[in-house]
CSV table of C-alpha atoms and ligand atoms in Angstrom, one decimal:
chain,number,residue,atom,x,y,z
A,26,UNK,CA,-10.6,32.6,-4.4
A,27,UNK,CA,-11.7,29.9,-6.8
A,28,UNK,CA,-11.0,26.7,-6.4
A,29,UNK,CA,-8.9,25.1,-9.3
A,30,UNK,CA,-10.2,22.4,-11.1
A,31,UNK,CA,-7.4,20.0,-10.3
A,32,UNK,CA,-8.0,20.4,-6.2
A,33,UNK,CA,-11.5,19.1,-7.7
A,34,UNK,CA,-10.7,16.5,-8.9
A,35,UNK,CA,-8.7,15.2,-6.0
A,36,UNK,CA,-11.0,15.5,-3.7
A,37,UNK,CA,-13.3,13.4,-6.1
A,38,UNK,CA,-10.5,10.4,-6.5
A,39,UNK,CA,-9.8,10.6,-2.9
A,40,UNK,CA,-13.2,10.4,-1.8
A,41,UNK,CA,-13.6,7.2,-4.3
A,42,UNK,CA,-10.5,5.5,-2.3
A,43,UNK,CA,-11.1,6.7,1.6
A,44,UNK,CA,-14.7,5.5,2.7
A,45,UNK,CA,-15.7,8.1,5.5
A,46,UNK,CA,-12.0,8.9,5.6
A,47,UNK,CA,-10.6,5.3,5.6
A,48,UNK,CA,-9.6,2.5,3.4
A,49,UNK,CA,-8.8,-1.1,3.5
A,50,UNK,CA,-6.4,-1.6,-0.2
A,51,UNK,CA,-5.5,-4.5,-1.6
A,52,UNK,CA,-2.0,-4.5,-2.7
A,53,UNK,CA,-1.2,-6.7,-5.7
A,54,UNK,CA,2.2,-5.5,-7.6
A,55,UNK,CA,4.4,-8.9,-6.2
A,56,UNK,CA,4.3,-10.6,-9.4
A,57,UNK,CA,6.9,-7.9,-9.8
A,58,UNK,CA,8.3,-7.4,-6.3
A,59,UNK,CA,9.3,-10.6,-5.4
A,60,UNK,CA,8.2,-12.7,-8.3
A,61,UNK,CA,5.3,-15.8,-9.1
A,62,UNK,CA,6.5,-18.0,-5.8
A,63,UNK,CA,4.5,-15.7,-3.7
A,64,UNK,CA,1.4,-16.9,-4.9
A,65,UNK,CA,-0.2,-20.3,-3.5
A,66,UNK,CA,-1.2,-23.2,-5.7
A,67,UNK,CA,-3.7,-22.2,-7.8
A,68,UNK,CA,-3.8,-18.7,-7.7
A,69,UNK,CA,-1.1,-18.2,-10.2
A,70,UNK,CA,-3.1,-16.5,-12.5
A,71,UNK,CA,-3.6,-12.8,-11.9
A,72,UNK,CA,-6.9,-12.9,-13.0
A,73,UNK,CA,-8.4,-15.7,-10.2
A,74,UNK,CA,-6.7,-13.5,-7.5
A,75,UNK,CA,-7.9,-10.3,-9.0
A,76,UNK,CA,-11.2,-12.1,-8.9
A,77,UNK,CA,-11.7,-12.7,-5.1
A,78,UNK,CA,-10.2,-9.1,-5.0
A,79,UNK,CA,-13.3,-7.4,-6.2
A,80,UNK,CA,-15.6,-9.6,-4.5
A,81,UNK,CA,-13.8,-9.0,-1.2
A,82,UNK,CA,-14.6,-5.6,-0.8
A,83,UNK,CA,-11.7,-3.8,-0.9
A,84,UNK,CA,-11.9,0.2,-1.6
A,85,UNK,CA,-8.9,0.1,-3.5
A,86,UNK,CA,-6.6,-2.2,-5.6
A,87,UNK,CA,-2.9,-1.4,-6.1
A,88,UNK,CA,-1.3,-2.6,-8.8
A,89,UNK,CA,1.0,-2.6,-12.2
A,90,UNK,CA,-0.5,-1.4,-15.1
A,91,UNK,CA,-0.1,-4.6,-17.2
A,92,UNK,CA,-2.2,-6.4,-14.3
A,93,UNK,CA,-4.4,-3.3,-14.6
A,94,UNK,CA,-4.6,-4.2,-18.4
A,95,UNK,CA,-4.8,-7.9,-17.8
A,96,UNK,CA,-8.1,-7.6,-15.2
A,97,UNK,CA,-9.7,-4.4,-16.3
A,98,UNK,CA,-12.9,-6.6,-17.3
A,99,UNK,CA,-13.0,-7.2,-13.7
A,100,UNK,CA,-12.0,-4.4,-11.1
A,101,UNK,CA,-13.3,-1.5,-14.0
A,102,UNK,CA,-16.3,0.3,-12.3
A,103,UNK,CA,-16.1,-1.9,-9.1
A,104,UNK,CA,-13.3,-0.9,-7.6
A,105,UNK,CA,-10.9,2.0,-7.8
A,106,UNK,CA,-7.7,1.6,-9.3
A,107,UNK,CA,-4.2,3.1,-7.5
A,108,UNK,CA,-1.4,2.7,-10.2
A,109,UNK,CA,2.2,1.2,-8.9
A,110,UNK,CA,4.3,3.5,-11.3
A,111,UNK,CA,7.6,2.2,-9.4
A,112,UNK,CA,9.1,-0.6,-8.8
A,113,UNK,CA,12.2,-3.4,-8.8
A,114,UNK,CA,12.4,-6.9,-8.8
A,115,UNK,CA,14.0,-9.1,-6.1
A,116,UNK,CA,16.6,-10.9,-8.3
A,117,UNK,CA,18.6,-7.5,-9.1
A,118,UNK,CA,22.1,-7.7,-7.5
A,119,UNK,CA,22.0,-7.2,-3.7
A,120,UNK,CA,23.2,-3.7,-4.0
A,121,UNK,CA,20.9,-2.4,-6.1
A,122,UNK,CA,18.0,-3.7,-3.6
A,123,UNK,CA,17.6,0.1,-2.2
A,124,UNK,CA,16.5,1.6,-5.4
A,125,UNK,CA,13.0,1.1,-6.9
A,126,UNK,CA,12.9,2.8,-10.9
A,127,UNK,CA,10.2,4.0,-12.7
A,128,UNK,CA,7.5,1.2,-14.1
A,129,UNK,CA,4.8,3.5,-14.9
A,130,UNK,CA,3.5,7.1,-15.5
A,131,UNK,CA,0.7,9.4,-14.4
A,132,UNK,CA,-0.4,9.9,-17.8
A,133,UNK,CA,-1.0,5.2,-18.3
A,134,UNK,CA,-2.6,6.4,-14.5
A,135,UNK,CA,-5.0,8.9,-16.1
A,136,UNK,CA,-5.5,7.0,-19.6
A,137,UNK,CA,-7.1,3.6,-17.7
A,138,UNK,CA,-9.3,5.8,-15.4
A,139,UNK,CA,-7.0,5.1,-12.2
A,140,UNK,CA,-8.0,7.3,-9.0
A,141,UNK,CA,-4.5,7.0,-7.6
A,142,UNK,CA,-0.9,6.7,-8.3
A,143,UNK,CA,1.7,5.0,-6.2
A,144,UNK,CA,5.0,5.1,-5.6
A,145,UNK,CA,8.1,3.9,-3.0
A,146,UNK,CA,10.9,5.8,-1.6
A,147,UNK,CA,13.4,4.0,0.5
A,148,UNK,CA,14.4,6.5,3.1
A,149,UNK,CA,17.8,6.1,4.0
A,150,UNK,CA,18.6,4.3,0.7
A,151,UNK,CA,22.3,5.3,-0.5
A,152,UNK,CA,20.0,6.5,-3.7
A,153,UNK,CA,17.0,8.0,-1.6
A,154,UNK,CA,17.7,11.1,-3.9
A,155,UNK,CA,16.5,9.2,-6.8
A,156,UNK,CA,13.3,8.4,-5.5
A,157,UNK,CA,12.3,11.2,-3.4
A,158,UNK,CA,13.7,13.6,-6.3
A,159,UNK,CA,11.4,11.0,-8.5
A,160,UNK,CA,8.3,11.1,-6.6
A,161,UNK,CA,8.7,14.9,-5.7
A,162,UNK,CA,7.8,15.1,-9.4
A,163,UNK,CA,5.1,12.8,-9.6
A,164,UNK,CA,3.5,15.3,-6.9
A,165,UNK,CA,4.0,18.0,-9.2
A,166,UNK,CA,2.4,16.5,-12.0
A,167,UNK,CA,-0.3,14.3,-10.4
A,168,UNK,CA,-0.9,17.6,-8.3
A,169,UNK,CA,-1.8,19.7,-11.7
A,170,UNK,CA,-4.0,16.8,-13.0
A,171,UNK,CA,-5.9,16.2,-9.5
A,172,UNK,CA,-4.6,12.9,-9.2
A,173,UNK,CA,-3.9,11.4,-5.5
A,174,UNK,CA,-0.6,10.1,-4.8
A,175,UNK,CA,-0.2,7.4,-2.3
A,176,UNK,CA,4.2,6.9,-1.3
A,177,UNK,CA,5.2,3.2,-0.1
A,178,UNK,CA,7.6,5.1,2.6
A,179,UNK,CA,10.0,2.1,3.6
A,180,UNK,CA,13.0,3.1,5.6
A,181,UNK,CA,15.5,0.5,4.4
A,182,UNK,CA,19.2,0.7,3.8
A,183,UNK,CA,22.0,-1.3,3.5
A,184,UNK,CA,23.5,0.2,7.3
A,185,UNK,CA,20.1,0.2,8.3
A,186,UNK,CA,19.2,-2.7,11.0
A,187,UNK,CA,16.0,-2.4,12.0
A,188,UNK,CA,13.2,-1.0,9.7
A,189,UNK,CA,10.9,-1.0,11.8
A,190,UNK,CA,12.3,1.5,14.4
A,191,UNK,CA,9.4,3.8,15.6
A,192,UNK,CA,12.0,7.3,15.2
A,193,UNK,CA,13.0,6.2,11.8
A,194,UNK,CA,9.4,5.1,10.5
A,195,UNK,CA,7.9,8.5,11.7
A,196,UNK,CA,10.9,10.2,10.2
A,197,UNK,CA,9.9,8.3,7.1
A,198,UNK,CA,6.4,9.8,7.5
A,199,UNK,CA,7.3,12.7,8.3
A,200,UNK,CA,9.6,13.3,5.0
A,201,UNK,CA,7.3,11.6,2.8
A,202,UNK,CA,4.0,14.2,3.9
A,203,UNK,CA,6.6,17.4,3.4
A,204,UNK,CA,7.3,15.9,-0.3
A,205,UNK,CA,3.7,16.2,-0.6
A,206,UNK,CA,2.0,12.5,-0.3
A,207,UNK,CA,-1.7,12.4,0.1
A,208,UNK,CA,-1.9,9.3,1.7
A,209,UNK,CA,1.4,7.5,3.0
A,210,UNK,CA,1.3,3.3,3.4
A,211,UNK,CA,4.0,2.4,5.9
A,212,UNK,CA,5.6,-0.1,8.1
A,213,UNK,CA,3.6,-1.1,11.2
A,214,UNK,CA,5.9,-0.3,14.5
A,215,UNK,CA,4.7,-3.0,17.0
A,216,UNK,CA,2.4,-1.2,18.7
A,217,UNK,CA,-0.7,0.8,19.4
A,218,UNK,CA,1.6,3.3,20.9
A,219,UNK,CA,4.4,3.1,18.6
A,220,UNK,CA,2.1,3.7,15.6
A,221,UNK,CA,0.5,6.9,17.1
A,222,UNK,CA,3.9,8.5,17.2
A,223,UNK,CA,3.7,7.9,13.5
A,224,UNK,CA,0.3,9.5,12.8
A,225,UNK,CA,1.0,12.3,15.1
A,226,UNK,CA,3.8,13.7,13.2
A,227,UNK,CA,2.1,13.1,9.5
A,228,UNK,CA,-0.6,15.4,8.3
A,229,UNK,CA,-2.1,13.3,5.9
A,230,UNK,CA,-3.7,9.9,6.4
A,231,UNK,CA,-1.6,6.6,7.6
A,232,UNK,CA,-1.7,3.7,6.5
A,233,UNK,CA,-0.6,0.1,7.4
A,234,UNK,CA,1.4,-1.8,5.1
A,235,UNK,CA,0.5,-5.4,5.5
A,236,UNK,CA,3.8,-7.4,5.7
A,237,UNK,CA,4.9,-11.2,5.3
A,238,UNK,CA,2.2,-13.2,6.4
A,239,UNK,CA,1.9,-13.7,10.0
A,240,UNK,CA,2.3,-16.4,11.7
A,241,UNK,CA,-1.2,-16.7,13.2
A,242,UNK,CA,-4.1,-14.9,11.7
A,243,UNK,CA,-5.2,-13.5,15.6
A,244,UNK,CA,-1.5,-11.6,15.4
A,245,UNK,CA,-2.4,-9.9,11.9
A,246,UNK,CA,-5.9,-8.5,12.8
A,247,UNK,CA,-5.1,-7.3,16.4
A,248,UNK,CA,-1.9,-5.0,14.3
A,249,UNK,CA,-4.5,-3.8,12.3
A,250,UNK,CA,-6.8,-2.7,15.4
A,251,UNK,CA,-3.9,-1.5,17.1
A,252,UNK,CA,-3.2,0.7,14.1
A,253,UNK,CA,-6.9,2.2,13.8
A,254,UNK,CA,-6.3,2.6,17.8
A,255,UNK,CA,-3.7,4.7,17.4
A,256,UNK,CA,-5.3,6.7,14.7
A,257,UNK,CA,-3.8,5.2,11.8
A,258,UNK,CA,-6.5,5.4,8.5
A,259,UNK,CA,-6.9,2.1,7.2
A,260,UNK,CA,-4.5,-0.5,5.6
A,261,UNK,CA,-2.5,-2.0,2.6
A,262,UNK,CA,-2.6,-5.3,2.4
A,263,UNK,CA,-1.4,-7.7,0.3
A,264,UNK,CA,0.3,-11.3,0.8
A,265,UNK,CA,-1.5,-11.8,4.6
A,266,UNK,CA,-4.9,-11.7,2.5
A,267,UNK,CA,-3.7,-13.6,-0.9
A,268,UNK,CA,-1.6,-16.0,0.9
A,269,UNK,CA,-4.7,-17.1,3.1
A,270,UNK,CA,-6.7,-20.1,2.1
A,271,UNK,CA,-9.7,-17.8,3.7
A,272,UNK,CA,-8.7,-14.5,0.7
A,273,UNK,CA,-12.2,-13.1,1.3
A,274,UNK,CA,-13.3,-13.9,5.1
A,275,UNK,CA,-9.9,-12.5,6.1
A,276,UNK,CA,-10.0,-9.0,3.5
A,277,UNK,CA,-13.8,-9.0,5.5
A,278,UNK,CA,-12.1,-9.1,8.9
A,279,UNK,CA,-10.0,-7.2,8.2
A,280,UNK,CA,-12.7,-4.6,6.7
A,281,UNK,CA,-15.0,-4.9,9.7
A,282,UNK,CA,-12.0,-3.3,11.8
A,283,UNK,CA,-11.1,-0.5,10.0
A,284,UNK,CA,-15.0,0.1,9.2
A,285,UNK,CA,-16.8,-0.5,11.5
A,286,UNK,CA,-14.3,-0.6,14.5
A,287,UNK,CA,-14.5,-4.3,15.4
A,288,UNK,CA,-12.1,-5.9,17.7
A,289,UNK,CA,-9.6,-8.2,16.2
A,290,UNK,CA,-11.1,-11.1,18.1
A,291,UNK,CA,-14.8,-10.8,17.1
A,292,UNK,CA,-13.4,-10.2,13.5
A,293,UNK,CA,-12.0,-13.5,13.7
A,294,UNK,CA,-14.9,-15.6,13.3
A,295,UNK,CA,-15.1,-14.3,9.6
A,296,UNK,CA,-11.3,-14.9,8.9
A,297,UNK,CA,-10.9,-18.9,10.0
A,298,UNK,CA,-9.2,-20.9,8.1
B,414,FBP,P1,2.2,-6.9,1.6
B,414,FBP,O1,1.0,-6.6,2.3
B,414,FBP,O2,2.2,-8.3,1.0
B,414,FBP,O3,3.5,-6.7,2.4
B,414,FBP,O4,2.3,-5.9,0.4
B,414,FBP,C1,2.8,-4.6,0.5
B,414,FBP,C2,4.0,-4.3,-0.3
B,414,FBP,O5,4.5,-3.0,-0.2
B,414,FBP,C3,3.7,-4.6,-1.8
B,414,FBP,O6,3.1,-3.5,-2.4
B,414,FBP,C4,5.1,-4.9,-2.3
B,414,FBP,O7,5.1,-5.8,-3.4
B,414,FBP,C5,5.7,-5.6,-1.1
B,414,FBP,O8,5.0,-5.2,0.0
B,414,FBP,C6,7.1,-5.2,-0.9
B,414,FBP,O9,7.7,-6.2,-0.1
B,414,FBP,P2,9.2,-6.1,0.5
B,414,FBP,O10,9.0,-5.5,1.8
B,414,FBP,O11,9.6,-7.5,0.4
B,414,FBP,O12,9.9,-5.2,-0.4
């Protein structure tokens, strides 16, 4: 049989994002998430943190496509882009926190030379129908235009107490791989052997999604050794690197872990603060 030009073309994008079958991505759509006050004094401006992005190191940078617009100069031939195409902000009514709408498309994706698309379904959301319906058709379409699709799976809901639970997170998983995700960014479960009952049940590579920023530096880089440990393919990362007066020693550590399989306390000495 021949192989279709699409499945081509995936394998091209994906190879761009996954170095030797891992990535460290930077994720930079919470100008939009959660609004401006995430970002310190002085890195207001899209364009200084997209700045130490690209000279961090990062395989990937996840973002909205007006920040794509706004930085292109910058990340354009350096680093690949992954296109956030939904979204929601944080000052919507509190019930209408479990739905995130459509902010982008795969065609604005393919048009500024993006080699991903992203998108999050809320499992467990009263409207999880929206967005798995929503990103069952970006599949589709991404699928026929050899485009990669990364899913933000979140298990949140309004009944829901603890996100974090290891059964619901590799349910999550689990769900998001059969809708057909090619790489899925998730929740981080606690532990090494937590995590690896995520990646066992998801065929496709796992990733860590980064999180508020931790308390101590030491506690962020050992979850992200804990998460290669367990098998877990690299990690999403954005306010525990952009938040950090050290942006590019800690997106280093953080790449010497998943990399080159350096232990959370050597990696320290290149994420001080
Ligand atoms: P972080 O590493 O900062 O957690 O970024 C990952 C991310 O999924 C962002 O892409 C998104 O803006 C944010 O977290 C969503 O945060 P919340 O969990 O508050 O909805």
């Amino acid at each position: 049989m021949t192989t279709s030009f699409s499945s081509i073309g995936k394998k091209v994008r994906l190879g761009r994002i996954l170095k030797n079958g891992r990535a460290v991505i930077f994720a930079f759509d919470h100008g939009f998430e959660h609004g401006p006050s995430d970002f310190p004094e002085g890195r207001e401006s899209p364009r200084t943190i997209m700045e130490l992005a690209v000279s961090a190191g990062f395989d990937a940078i996840m973002t909205t496509k007006g920040i794509a617009r706004a930085t292109h100069d910058l990340w354009a031939g350096r680093v690949p882009l992954i296109l956030k195409v939904t979204g929601k902000t944080s000052i919507r009514p509190p019930e209408q926190q479990f739905l995130q709408y459509s902010i982008g498309s795969v065609e604005e994706a393919i048009a500024m030379g993006a080699d991903g698309v992203a998108a999050t379904v809320y499992w467990g959301s009263p409207q999880e129908e929206l967005m798995a319906e929503r990103f069952s058709s970006i599949v589709s379409i991404c699928d026929s235009v050899g485009m990669p699709v990364m899913i933000l799976s979140y298990p949140r809901g309004p009944e829901m107490s603890d996100w974090y639970n290891v059964e619901t997170v590799r349910y999550a998983c689990r769900a998001s791989a059969e809708l057909g995700a090619d790489l899925i960014k998730t929740y981080y479960t606690g532990s090494a052997e937590t995590f690896k009952k995520v990646v066992e049940v998801s065929p496709v590579p796992v990733l860590m999604s980064g999180g508020a920023r931790a308390k101590e530096v030491i506690d962020f880089l050992r979850a992200v050794e804990s998460v290669i440990s367990a098998g877990g393919l690299g990690v999403v990362v954005g306010r525990n690197v952009f938040q950090s007066p050290n942006f590019v020693g800690l997106a280093r550590a953080v790449i010497s872990i998943v990399h080159k399989g350096a232990r959370a306390e050597d990696a320290m000495s290149l994420a001080r603060e």
